Structure formats: structure tokens, C-alpha cells
Short mmCIF file of C-alpha atoms and ligand atoms in Angstrom, two decimals:
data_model
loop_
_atom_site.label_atom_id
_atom_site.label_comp_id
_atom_site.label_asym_id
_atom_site.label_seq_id
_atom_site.Cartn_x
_atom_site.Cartn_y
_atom_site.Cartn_z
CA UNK A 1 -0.82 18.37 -16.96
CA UNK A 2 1.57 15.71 -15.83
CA UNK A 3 2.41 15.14 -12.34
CA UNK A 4 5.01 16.42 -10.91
CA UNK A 5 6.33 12.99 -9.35
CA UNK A 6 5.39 11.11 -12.71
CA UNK A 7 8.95 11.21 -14.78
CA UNK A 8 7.24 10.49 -17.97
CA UNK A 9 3.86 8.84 -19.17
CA UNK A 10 3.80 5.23 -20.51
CA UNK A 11 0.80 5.02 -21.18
CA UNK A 12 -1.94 7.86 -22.64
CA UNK A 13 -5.94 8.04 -21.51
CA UNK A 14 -6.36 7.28 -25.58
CA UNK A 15 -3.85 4.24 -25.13
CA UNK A 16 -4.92 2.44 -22.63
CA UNK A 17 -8.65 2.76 -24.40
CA UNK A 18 -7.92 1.26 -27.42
CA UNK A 19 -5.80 -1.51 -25.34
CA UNK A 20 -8.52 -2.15 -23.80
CA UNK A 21 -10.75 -2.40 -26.38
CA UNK A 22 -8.84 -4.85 -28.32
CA UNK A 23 -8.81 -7.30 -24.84
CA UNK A 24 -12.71 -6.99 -24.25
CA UNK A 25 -13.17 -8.17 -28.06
CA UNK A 26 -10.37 -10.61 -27.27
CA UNK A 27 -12.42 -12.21 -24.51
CA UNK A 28 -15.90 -11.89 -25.75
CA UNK A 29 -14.16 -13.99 -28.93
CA UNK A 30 -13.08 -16.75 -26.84
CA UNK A 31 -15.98 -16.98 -24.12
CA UNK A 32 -18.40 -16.68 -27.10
CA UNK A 33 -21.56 -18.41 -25.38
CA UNK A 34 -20.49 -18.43 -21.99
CA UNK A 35 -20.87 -16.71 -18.95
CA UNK A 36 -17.28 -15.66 -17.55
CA UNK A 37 -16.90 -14.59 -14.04
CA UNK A 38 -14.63 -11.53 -13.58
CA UNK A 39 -12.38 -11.51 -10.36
CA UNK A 40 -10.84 -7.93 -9.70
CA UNK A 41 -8.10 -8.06 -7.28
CA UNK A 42 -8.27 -4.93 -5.81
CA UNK A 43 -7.28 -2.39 -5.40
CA UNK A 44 -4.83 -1.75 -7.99
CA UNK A 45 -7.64 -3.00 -11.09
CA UNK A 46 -10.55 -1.51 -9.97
CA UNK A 47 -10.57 1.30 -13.01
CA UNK A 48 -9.33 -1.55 -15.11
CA UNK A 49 -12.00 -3.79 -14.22
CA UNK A 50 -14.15 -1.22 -14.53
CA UNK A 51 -13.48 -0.29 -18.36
CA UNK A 52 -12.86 -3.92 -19.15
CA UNK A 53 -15.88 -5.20 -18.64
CA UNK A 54 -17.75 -2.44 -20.50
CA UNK A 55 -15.37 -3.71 -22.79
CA UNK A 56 -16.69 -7.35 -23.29
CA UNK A 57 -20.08 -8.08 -25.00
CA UNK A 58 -21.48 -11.07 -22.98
CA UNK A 59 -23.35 -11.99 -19.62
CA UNK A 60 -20.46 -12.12 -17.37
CA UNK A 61 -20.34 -11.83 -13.75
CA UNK A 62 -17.81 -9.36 -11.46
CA UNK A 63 -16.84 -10.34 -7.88
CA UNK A 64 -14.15 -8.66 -6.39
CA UNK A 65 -11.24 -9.66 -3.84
CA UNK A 66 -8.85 -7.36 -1.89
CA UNK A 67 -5.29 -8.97 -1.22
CA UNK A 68 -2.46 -7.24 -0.27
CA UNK A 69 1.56 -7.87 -0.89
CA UNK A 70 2.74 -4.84 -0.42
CA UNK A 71 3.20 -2.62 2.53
CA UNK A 72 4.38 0.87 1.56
CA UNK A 73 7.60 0.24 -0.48
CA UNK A 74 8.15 -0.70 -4.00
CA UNK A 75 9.05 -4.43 -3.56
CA UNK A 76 5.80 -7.87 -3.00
CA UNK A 77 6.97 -8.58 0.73
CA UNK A 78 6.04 -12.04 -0.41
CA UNK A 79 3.48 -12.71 2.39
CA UNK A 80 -0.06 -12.16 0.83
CA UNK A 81 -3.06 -11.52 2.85
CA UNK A 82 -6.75 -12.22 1.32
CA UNK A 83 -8.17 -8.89 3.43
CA UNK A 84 -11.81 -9.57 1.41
CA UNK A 85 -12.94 -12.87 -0.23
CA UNK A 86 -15.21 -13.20 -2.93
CA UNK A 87 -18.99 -12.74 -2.23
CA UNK A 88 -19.86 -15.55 -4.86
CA UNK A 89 -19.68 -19.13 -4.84
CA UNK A 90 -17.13 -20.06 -8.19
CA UNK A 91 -17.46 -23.82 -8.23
CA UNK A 92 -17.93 -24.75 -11.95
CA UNK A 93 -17.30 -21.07 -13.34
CA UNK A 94 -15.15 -19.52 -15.80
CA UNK A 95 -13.38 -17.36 -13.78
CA UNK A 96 -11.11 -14.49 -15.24
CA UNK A 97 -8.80 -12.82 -12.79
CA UNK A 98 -8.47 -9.04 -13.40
CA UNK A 99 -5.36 -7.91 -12.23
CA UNK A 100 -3.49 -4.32 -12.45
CA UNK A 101 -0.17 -5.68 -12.98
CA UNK A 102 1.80 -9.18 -12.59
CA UNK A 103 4.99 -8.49 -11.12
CA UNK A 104 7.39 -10.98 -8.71
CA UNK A 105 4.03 -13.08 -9.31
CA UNK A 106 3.81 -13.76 -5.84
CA UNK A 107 -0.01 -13.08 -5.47
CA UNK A 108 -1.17 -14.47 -8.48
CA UNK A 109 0.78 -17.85 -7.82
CA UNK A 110 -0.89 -17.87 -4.23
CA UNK A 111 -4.49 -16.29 -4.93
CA UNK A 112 -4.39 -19.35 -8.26
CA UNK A 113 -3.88 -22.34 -5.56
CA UNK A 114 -6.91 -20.85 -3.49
CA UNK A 115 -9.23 -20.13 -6.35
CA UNK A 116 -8.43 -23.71 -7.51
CA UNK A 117 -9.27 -25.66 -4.49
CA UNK A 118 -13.08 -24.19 -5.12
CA UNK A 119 -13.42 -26.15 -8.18
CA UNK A 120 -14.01 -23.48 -10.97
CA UNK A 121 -14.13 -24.79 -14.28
CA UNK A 122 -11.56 -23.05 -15.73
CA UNK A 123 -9.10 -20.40 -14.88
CA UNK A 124 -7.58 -17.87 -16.99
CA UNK A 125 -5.70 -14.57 -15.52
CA UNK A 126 -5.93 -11.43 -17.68
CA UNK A 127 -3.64 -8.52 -16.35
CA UNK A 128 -3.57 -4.86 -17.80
CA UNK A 129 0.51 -4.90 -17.51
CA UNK A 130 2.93 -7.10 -16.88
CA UNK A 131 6.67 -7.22 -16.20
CA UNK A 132 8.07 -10.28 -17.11
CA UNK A 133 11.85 -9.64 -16.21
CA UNK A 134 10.82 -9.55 -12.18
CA UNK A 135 9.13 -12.46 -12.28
CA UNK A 136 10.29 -14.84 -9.45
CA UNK A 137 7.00 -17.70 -9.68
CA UNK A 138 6.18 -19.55 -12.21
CA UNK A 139 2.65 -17.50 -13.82
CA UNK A 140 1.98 -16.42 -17.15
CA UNK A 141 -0.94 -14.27 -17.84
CA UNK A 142 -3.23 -15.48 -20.71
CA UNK A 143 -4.52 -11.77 -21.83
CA UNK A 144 -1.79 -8.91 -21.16
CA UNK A 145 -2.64 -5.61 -21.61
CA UNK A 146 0.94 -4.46 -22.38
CA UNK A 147 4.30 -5.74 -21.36
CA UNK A 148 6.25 -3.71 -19.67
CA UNK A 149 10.05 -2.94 -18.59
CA UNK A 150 11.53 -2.84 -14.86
CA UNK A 151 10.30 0.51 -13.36
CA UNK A 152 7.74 1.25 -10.81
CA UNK A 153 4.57 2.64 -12.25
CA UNK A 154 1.49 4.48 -11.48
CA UNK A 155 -2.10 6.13 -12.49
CA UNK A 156 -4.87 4.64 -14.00
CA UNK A 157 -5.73 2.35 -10.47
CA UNK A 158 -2.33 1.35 -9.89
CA UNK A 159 -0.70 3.34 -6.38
CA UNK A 160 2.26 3.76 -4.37
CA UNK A 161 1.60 4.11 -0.85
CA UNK A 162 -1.96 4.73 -1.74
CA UNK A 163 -1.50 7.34 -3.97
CA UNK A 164 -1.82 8.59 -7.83
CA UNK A 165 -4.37 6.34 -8.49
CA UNK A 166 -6.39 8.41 -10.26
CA UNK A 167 -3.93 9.43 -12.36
CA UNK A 168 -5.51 8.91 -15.82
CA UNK A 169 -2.40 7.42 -17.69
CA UNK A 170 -0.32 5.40 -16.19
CA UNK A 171 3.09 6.86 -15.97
CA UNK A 172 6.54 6.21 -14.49
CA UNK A 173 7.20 7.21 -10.75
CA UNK A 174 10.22 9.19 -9.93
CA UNK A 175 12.48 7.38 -7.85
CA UNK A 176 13.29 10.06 -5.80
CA UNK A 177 9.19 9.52 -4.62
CA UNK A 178 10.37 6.22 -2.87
CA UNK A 179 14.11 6.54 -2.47
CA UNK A 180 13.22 8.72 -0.08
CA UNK A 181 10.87 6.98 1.80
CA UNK A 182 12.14 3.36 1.62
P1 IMP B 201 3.41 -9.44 -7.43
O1 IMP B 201 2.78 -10.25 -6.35
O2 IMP B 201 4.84 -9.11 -7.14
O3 IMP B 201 3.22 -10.02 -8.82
O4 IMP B 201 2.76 -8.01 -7.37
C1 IMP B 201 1.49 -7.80 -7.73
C2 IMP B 201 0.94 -6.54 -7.11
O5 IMP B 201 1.97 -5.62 -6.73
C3 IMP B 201 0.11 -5.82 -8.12
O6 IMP B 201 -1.21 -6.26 -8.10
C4 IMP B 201 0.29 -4.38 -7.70
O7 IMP B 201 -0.72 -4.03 -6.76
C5 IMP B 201 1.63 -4.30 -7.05
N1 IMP B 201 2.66 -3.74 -7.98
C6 IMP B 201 3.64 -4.42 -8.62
N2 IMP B 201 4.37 -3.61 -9.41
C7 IMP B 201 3.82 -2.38 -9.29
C8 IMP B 201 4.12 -1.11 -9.88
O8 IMP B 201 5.02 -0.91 -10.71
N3 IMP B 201 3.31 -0.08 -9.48
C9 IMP B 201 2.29 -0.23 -8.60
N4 IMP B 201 1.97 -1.39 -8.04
C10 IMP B 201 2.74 -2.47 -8.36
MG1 MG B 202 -0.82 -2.03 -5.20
#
């Protein structure tokens, strides 16, 4: 059963599986040997992060961040907050940032000059969607999940005003949701 504010699924339970499949043997290709660190910035990736890492066959690491953009509209205010910082020191990791979705790129392009000035020793961002046409700072993601059009989505982690994230699929939110509200 579909939601009743979800206008129409994007993406299927089965879909985003075999997605994610194909990234976890994607990664454990390329950090064959090593010991990646995975950063979730939460809260939006947490079921991402979660499956993704089941997803990759090596020793890798999780720490987790919470940083926050939004308030409760449908538009980065630009202004990101680190609310949590990582538990783990990452000087001379491989870090991998787990993110739900790259957007404006606002947080990424912030959260990328902090993780920097701890010295990993490399950086690479992998995000479960992305929407290239909003982007307003210069990121690319190196591992993207699936690229996406201009509409404001939910389910599978990913909220609006704190909800429909558990939504299994991630689906497209009726405008009507936040055109109200905003
Ligand atoms: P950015 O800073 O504009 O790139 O936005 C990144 C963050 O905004 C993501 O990590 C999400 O939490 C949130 N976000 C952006 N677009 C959407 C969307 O379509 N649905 C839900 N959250 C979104
Ligand atoms: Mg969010």
C-alpha cells in the first residue's frame, strides 16, 4: 500500500536492493585490501548506511555524524550545524561519506572542508541519490546510487519534517504535503 501523501514511487524495496548491491561490490572492488571508514550523515542515510555496508565485503569501520540544513521546509537554509561529531579519530583513514541525497550541496561542500582539516587519507563521498540540476556548490559524488530529477522525495531514511522515513521505497511527496505548510 502506497501512502497516501506519496504521488508515485521512484524507487521499489527490490530496486533500491539491487542498487545497492551493485555499490557495495563497487566499493569492496576499489578498497580491495583496505580498511574504509564509513561516515553516515544522519539522519536521512541511516537505513542506507545500514544496507550498504552489509553490502561491502571488507573490514571497514562506521562512525556516524548528525548535521542539519534543513529546518522544516523543502529548501538547505544554507547554514549547516554539526549537532553530533564523529566518535573516531580519522587522521590517515579512508573515509567514505554516506549520504541520503546530495542536493544544493551545501552540506557536503561544508562537512568536506571539516573532514579535511583532520588529515584523512583520502576522501570519497558516496550518496544513495543525487540531484544534479539543484546543485548550487561545486561537489560531485564519486558512487551515486541513482540520479535523480527536481522533486522532493521521501521513504527509505529520507523525511520531511521528520516524517515517512520508514517508508520502504522511496517515493515522490505530494506538494500539496508542503505547499501547505511552507
Ligand atoms: P544539500 O545540503 O542541499 O545538498 O542537502 C542535503 C540534505 O538535504 C540531504 O542530506 C537531505 O537530508 C536533505 N534533502 C535534500 N533533498 C531532499 C529531498 O528531496 N527529500 C528529503 N530530504 C532532502
Ligand atoms: Mg533530511
Amino acid at each position: 500500500m502506497i501512502h497516501p501523501d506519496v504521488e508515485r514511487v521512484l524507487y521499489t524495496e527490490d530496486e533500491l536492493r539491487s542498487r545497492i548491491a551493485e555499490l557495495g561490490r563497487q566499493i569492496t572492488a576499489d578498497y580491495a585490501g583496505r580498511r574504509p571508514m564509513l561516515v553516515s550523515v544522519l539522519r536521512g542515510s541511516y537505513i542506507f548506511m545500514a544496507d550498504l555496508t552489509r553490502a561491502i565485503g571488507l573490514d571497514v569501520t562506521v562512525d556516524f555524524m548528525v548535521v542539519s540544513s534543513y529546518g522544516a521546509g523543502t529548501v538547505s537554509s544554507g547554514q549547516v550545524e554539526i549537532k553530533k561529531d564523529l566518535s573516531d579519530s580519522i587522521e590517515g583513514r579512508d573515509l567514505i561519506i554516506v549520504e541520503d541525497i546530495l542536493d544544493s550541496g551545501n552540506t557536503l561542500y561544508y562537512l568536506m572542508d571539516v573532514l579535511r582539516a583532520r588529515k584523512p587519507a583520502s576522501i570519497r563521498i558516496c550518496t544513495l541519490m543525487d540531484k544534479p540540476e539543484r546543485r548550487t556548490k561545486p561537489i560531485t559524488a564519486d558512487y551515486v546510487g541513482f540520479t535523480i530529477p527536481d522533486a522532493f522525495i521521501v521513504g527509505y531514511g529520507l523525511d520531511y519534517d521528520e516524517r515517512y522515513r520508514n517508508l520502504p521505497y522511496v517515493g515522490v511527496l505530494r506538494p500539496s504535503v508542503y505547499e501547505s505548510q511552507d
